[in-house]
Short mmCIF file of N, CA, C and O in Angstrom, two decimals:
data_model
loop_
_atom_site.label_atom_id
_atom_site.label_comp_id
_atom_site.label_asym_id
_atom_site.label_seq_id
_atom_site.Cartn_x
_atom_site.Cartn_y
_atom_site.Cartn_z
N MET A 1 8.90 -8.04 18.38
CA MET A 1 8.73 -7.53 17.03
C MET A 1 8.08 -6.15 17.08
O MET A 1 7.11 -5.94 17.79
N ASP A 2 8.62 -5.22 16.35
CA ASP A 2 8.01 -3.90 16.19
C ASP A 2 6.93 -4.03 15.12
O ASP A 2 7.23 -4.28 13.95
N ALA A 3 5.69 -3.84 15.51
CA ALA A 3 4.56 -4.01 14.59
C ALA A 3 4.62 -3.05 13.41
O ALA A 3 4.00 -3.29 12.38
N PHE A 4 5.38 -1.96 13.57
CA PHE A 4 5.43 -0.94 12.51
C PHE A 4 6.77 -0.91 11.77
O PHE A 4 7.00 -0.01 10.97
N ALA A 5 7.61 -1.92 12.01
CA ALA A 5 8.89 -1.99 11.29
C ALA A 5 8.62 -2.28 9.81
O ALA A 5 7.73 -3.07 9.48
N PRO A 6 9.36 -1.63 8.92
CA PRO A 6 9.18 -1.91 7.48
C PRO A 6 9.36 -3.39 7.17
O PRO A 6 10.10 -4.10 7.85
N ILE A 7 8.67 -3.84 6.15
CA ILE A 7 8.78 -5.22 5.68
C ILE A 7 9.44 -5.17 4.31
O ILE A 7 8.92 -4.55 3.38
N ASN A 8 10.62 -5.79 4.21
CA ASN A 8 11.40 -5.78 2.96
C ASN A 8 11.56 -4.35 2.42
O ASN A 8 11.46 -4.13 1.21
N GLY A 9 11.76 -3.42 3.33
CA GLY A 9 12.00 -2.04 2.93
C GLY A 9 10.75 -1.22 2.67
O GLY A 9 10.84 -0.07 2.27
N VAL A 10 9.57 -1.80 2.89
CA VAL A 10 8.31 -1.11 2.63
C VAL A 10 7.67 -0.73 3.97
O VAL A 10 7.20 -1.59 4.71
N SER A 11 7.67 0.58 4.24
CA SER A 11 7.04 1.08 5.46
C SER A 11 5.52 1.02 5.32
O SER A 11 5.00 0.85 4.20
N LEU A 12 4.82 1.19 6.41
CA LEU A 12 3.36 1.21 6.35
C LEU A 12 2.89 2.38 5.49
O LEU A 12 1.94 2.24 4.72
N GLU A 13 3.57 3.50 5.58
CA GLU A 13 3.22 4.67 4.76
C GLU A 13 3.39 4.38 3.27
O GLU A 13 2.52 4.71 2.46
N LYS A 14 4.51 3.76 2.92
CA LYS A 14 4.75 3.40 1.52
C LYS A 14 3.76 2.34 1.05
O LYS A 14 3.27 2.39 -0.08
N TYR A 15 3.44 1.40 1.91
CA TYR A 15 2.45 0.37 1.57
C TYR A 15 1.11 1.02 1.25
O TYR A 15 0.48 0.70 0.24
N ALA A 16 0.68 1.96 2.08
CA ALA A 16 -0.60 2.65 1.85
C ALA A 16 -0.56 3.42 0.54
O ALA A 16 -1.51 3.39 -0.25
N GLU A 17 0.55 4.12 0.29
CA GLU A 17 0.68 4.91 -0.94
C GLU A 17 0.59 4.02 -2.18
O GLU A 17 -0.16 4.31 -3.12
N LEU A 18 1.35 2.94 -2.18
CA LEU A 18 1.35 2.06 -3.36
C LEU A 18 0.03 1.32 -3.50
O LEU A 18 -0.46 1.14 -4.63
N ALA A 19 -0.57 0.91 -2.40
CA ALA A 19 -1.87 0.24 -2.47
C ALA A 19 -2.90 1.17 -3.11
O ALA A 19 -3.70 0.74 -3.94
N ALA A 20 -2.86 2.44 -2.75
CA ALA A 20 -3.78 3.41 -3.35
C ALA A 20 -3.50 3.57 -4.84
O ALA A 20 -4.44 3.63 -5.65
N LEU A 21 -2.25 3.62 -5.21
CA LEU A 21 -1.90 3.78 -6.62
C LEU A 21 -2.31 2.56 -7.45
O LEU A 21 -2.54 2.67 -8.66
N MET A 22 -2.43 1.41 -6.80
CA MET A 22 -2.76 0.17 -7.51
C MET A 22 -4.26 -0.11 -7.56
O MET A 22 -4.67 -1.12 -8.14
N THR A 23 -5.07 0.78 -7.03
CA THR A 23 -6.51 0.51 -6.97
C THR A 23 -7.16 0.36 -8.34
O THR A 23 -8.16 -0.33 -8.46
N ASP A 24 -6.63 0.98 -9.35
CA ASP A 24 -7.24 0.94 -10.69
C ASP A 24 -6.64 -0.13 -11.60
O ASP A 24 -6.92 -0.13 -12.80
N THR A 25 -5.85 -1.02 -11.05
CA THR A 25 -5.18 -2.02 -11.89
C THR A 25 -6.03 -3.25 -12.16
O THR A 25 -5.67 -4.06 -13.01
N GLY A 26 -7.11 -3.40 -11.43
CA GLY A 26 -7.94 -4.60 -11.59
C GLY A 26 -7.20 -5.87 -11.22
O GLY A 26 -7.53 -6.94 -11.72
N GLY A 27 -6.19 -5.75 -10.38
CA GLY A 27 -5.42 -6.92 -9.98
C GLY A 27 -4.40 -7.38 -11.01
O GLY A 27 -3.82 -8.46 -10.87
N ASP A 28 -4.16 -6.58 -12.04
CA ASP A 28 -3.19 -6.92 -13.08
C ASP A 28 -1.78 -6.88 -12.48
O ASP A 28 -1.27 -5.81 -12.15
N PHE A 29 -1.18 -8.05 -12.33
CA PHE A 29 0.12 -8.15 -11.68
C PHE A 29 1.20 -7.36 -12.41
O PHE A 29 2.06 -6.76 -11.78
N ASP A 30 1.15 -7.35 -13.73
CA ASP A 30 2.16 -6.60 -14.49
C ASP A 30 2.06 -5.10 -14.19
O ASP A 30 3.08 -4.43 -14.02
N ARG A 31 0.84 -4.58 -14.15
CA ARG A 31 0.66 -3.15 -13.85
C ARG A 31 1.08 -2.84 -12.42
O ARG A 31 1.70 -1.82 -12.16
N CYS A 32 0.73 -3.73 -11.49
CA CYS A 32 1.15 -3.53 -10.10
C CYS A 32 2.67 -3.58 -9.96
O CYS A 32 3.26 -2.77 -9.25
N ALA A 33 3.29 -4.53 -10.66
CA ALA A 33 4.75 -4.64 -10.62
C ALA A 33 5.40 -3.39 -11.17
O ALA A 33 6.42 -2.92 -10.65
N THR A 34 4.82 -2.82 -12.22
CA THR A 34 5.35 -1.59 -12.81
C THR A 34 5.24 -0.44 -11.81
O THR A 34 6.20 0.33 -11.64
N ILE A 35 4.11 -0.32 -11.15
CA ILE A 35 3.94 0.75 -10.15
C ILE A 35 4.94 0.58 -9.02
O ILE A 35 5.59 1.56 -8.60
N ALA A 36 5.10 -0.64 -8.53
CA ALA A 36 6.07 -0.89 -7.46
C ALA A 36 7.48 -0.51 -7.92
O ALA A 36 8.21 0.19 -7.20
N ALA A 37 7.85 -0.94 -9.11
CA ALA A 37 9.18 -0.64 -9.64
C ALA A 37 9.40 0.85 -9.81
O ALA A 37 10.50 1.36 -9.54
N GLU A 38 8.37 1.57 -10.26
CA GLU A 38 8.49 3.02 -10.42
C GLU A 38 8.76 3.72 -9.09
O GLU A 38 9.24 4.85 -9.08
N HIS A 39 8.46 3.03 -8.00
CA HIS A 39 8.69 3.59 -6.67
C HIS A 39 9.85 2.89 -5.95
O HIS A 39 9.98 2.97 -4.73
N GLY A 40 10.68 2.20 -6.73
CA GLY A 40 11.90 1.61 -6.20
C GLY A 40 11.72 0.32 -5.42
O GLY A 40 12.60 -0.07 -4.65
N ILE A 41 10.57 -0.36 -5.62
CA ILE A 41 10.29 -1.59 -4.88
C ILE A 41 10.23 -2.75 -5.87
O ILE A 41 9.42 -2.74 -6.80
N ALA A 42 11.09 -3.74 -5.67
CA ALA A 42 11.06 -4.94 -6.51
C ALA A 42 9.76 -5.70 -6.25
O ALA A 42 9.23 -5.67 -5.14
N TRP A 43 9.25 -6.36 -7.29
CA TRP A 43 7.98 -7.07 -7.16
C TRP A 43 8.00 -8.08 -6.02
O TRP A 43 7.05 -8.20 -5.26
N THR A 44 9.09 -8.84 -5.89
CA THR A 44 9.15 -9.84 -4.82
C THR A 44 9.10 -9.18 -3.44
O THR A 44 8.48 -9.72 -2.53
N ASP A 45 9.73 -8.02 -3.31
CA ASP A 45 9.65 -7.29 -2.03
C ASP A 45 8.24 -6.78 -1.79
O ASP A 45 7.75 -6.80 -0.66
N TRP A 46 7.56 -6.32 -2.84
CA TRP A 46 6.19 -5.85 -2.70
C TRP A 46 5.26 -7.00 -2.27
O TRP A 46 4.44 -6.83 -1.37
N GLU A 47 5.41 -8.16 -2.91
CA GLU A 47 4.57 -9.30 -2.54
C GLU A 47 4.77 -9.68 -1.08
O GLU A 47 3.80 -9.93 -0.36
N THR A 48 6.02 -9.70 -0.64
CA THR A 48 6.32 -10.03 0.75
C THR A 48 5.76 -8.97 1.69
O THR A 48 5.16 -9.30 2.72
N ALA A 49 5.93 -7.71 1.32
CA ALA A 49 5.41 -6.62 2.15
C ALA A 49 3.89 -6.67 2.21
O ALA A 49 3.29 -6.48 3.29
N MET A 50 3.25 -6.90 1.09
CA MET A 50 1.79 -6.95 1.04
C MET A 50 1.26 -8.06 1.97
O MET A 50 0.35 -7.83 2.76
N ALA A 51 1.86 -9.23 1.87
CA ALA A 51 1.44 -10.34 2.74
C ALA A 51 1.73 -10.02 4.20
O ALA A 51 0.91 -10.30 5.08
N GLY A 52 2.88 -9.42 4.45
CA GLY A 52 3.26 -9.12 5.83
C GLY A 52 2.39 -8.06 6.47
O GLY A 52 1.98 -8.20 7.63
N TRP A 53 2.11 -6.98 5.73
CA TRP A 53 1.26 -5.93 6.29
C TRP A 53 -0.16 -6.43 6.49
O TRP A 53 -0.82 -6.11 7.48
N THR A 54 -0.65 -7.24 5.57
CA THR A 54 -1.98 -7.82 5.73
C THR A 54 -2.02 -8.70 6.98
O THR A 54 -2.97 -8.62 7.77
N GLU A 55 -1.00 -9.50 7.17
CA GLU A 55 -0.94 -10.35 8.36
C GLU A 55 -0.90 -9.52 9.64
O GLU A 55 -1.60 -9.81 10.60
N ARG A 56 -0.11 -8.46 9.65
CA ARG A 56 -0.04 -7.62 10.85
C ARG A 56 -1.39 -6.94 11.13
O ARG A 56 -1.78 -6.79 12.28
N MET A 57 -2.09 -6.55 10.08
CA MET A 57 -3.39 -5.92 10.29
C MET A 57 -4.41 -6.91 10.85
O MET A 57 -5.31 -6.51 11.58
N ARG A 58 -4.25 -8.16 10.53
CA ARG A 58 -5.17 -9.21 10.99
C ARG A 58 -4.76 -9.81 12.34
O ARG A 58 -5.56 -10.53 12.94
N ASP A 59 -3.56 -9.56 12.78
CA ASP A 59 -3.01 -10.19 13.98
C ASP A 59 -3.78 -9.74 15.23
O ASP A 59 -3.70 -8.57 15.63
N PRO A 60 -4.52 -10.65 15.87
CA PRO A 60 -5.31 -10.25 17.03
C PRO A 60 -4.45 -9.79 18.21
O PRO A 60 -4.90 -8.98 19.03
N SER A 61 -3.21 -10.25 18.28
CA SER A 61 -2.36 -9.82 19.40
C SER A 61 -1.98 -8.34 19.29
O SER A 61 -1.59 -7.73 20.29
N LEU A 62 -2.12 -7.77 18.10
CA LEU A 62 -1.82 -6.34 17.92
C LEU A 62 -3.06 -5.47 18.11
O LEU A 62 -2.98 -4.25 18.05
N MET A 63 -4.19 -6.12 18.35
CA MET A 63 -5.46 -5.44 18.68
C MET A 63 -5.83 -4.35 17.68
O MET A 63 -6.31 -3.28 18.05
N GLY A 64 -5.57 -4.59 16.41
CA GLY A 64 -5.98 -3.66 15.37
C GLY A 64 -5.14 -2.40 15.25
O GLY A 64 -5.47 -1.51 14.47
N LYS A 65 -4.05 -2.32 15.98
CA LYS A 65 -3.22 -1.10 15.95
C LYS A 65 -2.68 -0.79 14.56
O LYS A 65 -2.66 0.37 14.14
N VAL A 66 -2.25 -1.82 13.85
CA VAL A 66 -1.68 -1.60 12.51
C VAL A 66 -2.79 -1.18 11.55
O VAL A 66 -2.63 -0.24 10.77
N ALA A 67 -3.92 -1.86 11.61
CA ALA A 67 -5.04 -1.51 10.73
C ALA A 67 -5.52 -0.09 11.01
O ALA A 67 -5.82 0.67 10.08
N LEU A 68 -5.59 0.29 12.28
CA LEU A 68 -6.03 1.65 12.63
C LEU A 68 -5.04 2.71 12.14
O LEU A 68 -5.44 3.80 11.76
N ALA A 69 -3.76 2.37 12.13
CA ALA A 69 -2.75 3.30 11.61
C ALA A 69 -2.79 3.35 10.09
O ALA A 69 -2.57 4.41 9.48
N PHE A 70 -3.07 2.21 9.46
CA PHE A 70 -3.09 2.12 8.00
C PHE A 70 -4.22 2.93 7.38
O PHE A 70 -4.02 3.62 6.38
N MET A 71 -5.40 2.85 7.94
CA MET A 71 -6.58 3.42 7.29
C MET A 71 -6.45 4.92 6.99
O MET A 71 -6.73 5.33 5.86
N PRO A 72 -6.02 5.78 7.91
CA PRO A 72 -5.88 7.19 7.54
C PRO A 72 -4.77 7.43 6.52
O PRO A 72 -4.87 8.33 5.68
N LEU A 73 -3.73 6.61 6.56
CA LEU A 73 -2.65 6.73 5.56
C LEU A 73 -3.18 6.37 4.18
O LEU A 73 -2.91 7.06 3.19
N TYR A 74 -3.93 5.30 4.11
CA TYR A 74 -4.51 4.84 2.84
C TYR A 74 -5.51 5.86 2.32
O TYR A 74 -5.51 6.19 1.14
N GLN A 75 -6.35 6.38 3.20
CA GLN A 75 -7.34 7.37 2.77
C GLN A 75 -6.65 8.63 2.24
O GLN A 75 -7.06 9.18 1.22
N ALA A 76 -5.60 9.07 2.90
CA ALA A 76 -4.85 10.24 2.44
C ALA A 76 -4.22 9.97 1.07
O ALA A 76 -4.21 10.84 0.20
N ALA A 77 -3.71 8.76 0.88
CA ALA A 77 -3.10 8.40 -0.40
C ALA A 77 -4.16 8.36 -1.50
O ALA A 77 -3.92 8.81 -2.62
N LEU A 78 -5.35 7.84 -1.18
CA LEU A 78 -6.44 7.84 -2.16
C LEU A 78 -6.86 9.27 -2.50
O LEU A 78 -7.10 9.59 -3.67
N ASP A 79 -6.95 10.12 -1.48
CA ASP A 79 -7.32 11.52 -1.72
C ASP A 79 -6.28 12.21 -2.60
O ASP A 79 -6.64 12.96 -3.51
N ALA A 80 -5.00 11.95 -2.35
CA ALA A 80 -3.94 12.55 -3.16
C ALA A 80 -4.02 12.05 -4.59
O ALA A 80 -3.85 12.82 -5.55
N LYS A 81 -4.32 10.77 -4.76
CA LYS A 81 -4.46 10.20 -6.11
C LYS A 81 -5.62 10.86 -6.84
O LYS A 81 -5.49 11.25 -8.00
N ARG A 82 -6.74 11.03 -6.16
CA ARG A 82 -7.89 11.69 -6.78
C ARG A 82 -7.57 13.12 -7.16
O ARG A 82 -7.95 13.59 -8.23
N SER A 83 -6.88 13.82 -6.28
CA SER A 83 -6.50 15.22 -6.56
C SER A 83 -5.59 15.29 -7.78
O SER A 83 -5.77 16.16 -8.64
N ASP A 84 -4.63 14.39 -7.84
CA ASP A 84 -3.73 14.35 -9.00
C ASP A 84 -4.52 14.06 -10.27
O ASP A 84 -4.28 14.67 -11.32
N ASN A 85 -5.47 13.14 -10.20
CA ASN A 85 -6.30 12.82 -11.37
C ASN A 85 -7.13 14.01 -11.79
O ASN A 85 -7.29 14.28 -12.99
N LEU A 86 -7.68 14.73 -10.83
CA LEU A 86 -8.48 15.92 -11.15
C LEU A 86 -7.63 16.99 -11.83
O LEU A 86 -8.05 17.60 -12.80
N LEU A 87 -6.42 17.19 -11.31
CA LEU A 87 -5.53 18.20 -11.90
C LEU A 87 -5.16 17.84 -13.34
O LEU A 87 -5.00 18.72 -14.18
N ARG A 88 -5.03 16.54 -13.61
CA ARG A 88 -4.69 16.10 -14.96
C ARG A 88 -5.92 15.93 -15.84
O ARG A 88 -5.80 15.68 -17.03
N GLY A 89 -7.11 16.02 -15.25
CA GLY A 89 -8.33 15.82 -16.00
C GLY A 89 -8.59 14.36 -16.34
O GLY A 89 -9.26 14.07 -17.33
N ASP A 90 -8.07 13.46 -15.52
CA ASP A 90 -8.21 12.03 -15.80
C ASP A 90 -9.51 11.42 -15.30
O ASP A 90 -9.73 10.24 -15.48
N LEU A 91 -10.37 12.17 -14.67
CA LEU A 91 -11.59 11.56 -14.14
C LEU A 91 -12.73 11.61 -15.08
O LEU A 91 -12.99 12.13 -15.98
#
């Protein structure tokens, strides 16, 4: 298995981007589903990808490689979200 192969069409980069965009949803599934759909990802594919990426990050046989790759991607996505919010005056 390629630890970095997309899951249901969701790459690790896309997972990080969408996870960052969903940080302000408070876990509201409808809002998360809307964000996923706006980025071309069906909710069922997002749920599968979310579970799959979480599992890969926790998999001890991968020695944290996926988690180590995810963190800078997620941080960059959060930074981009903050920058977009600042430009729009949403903060």
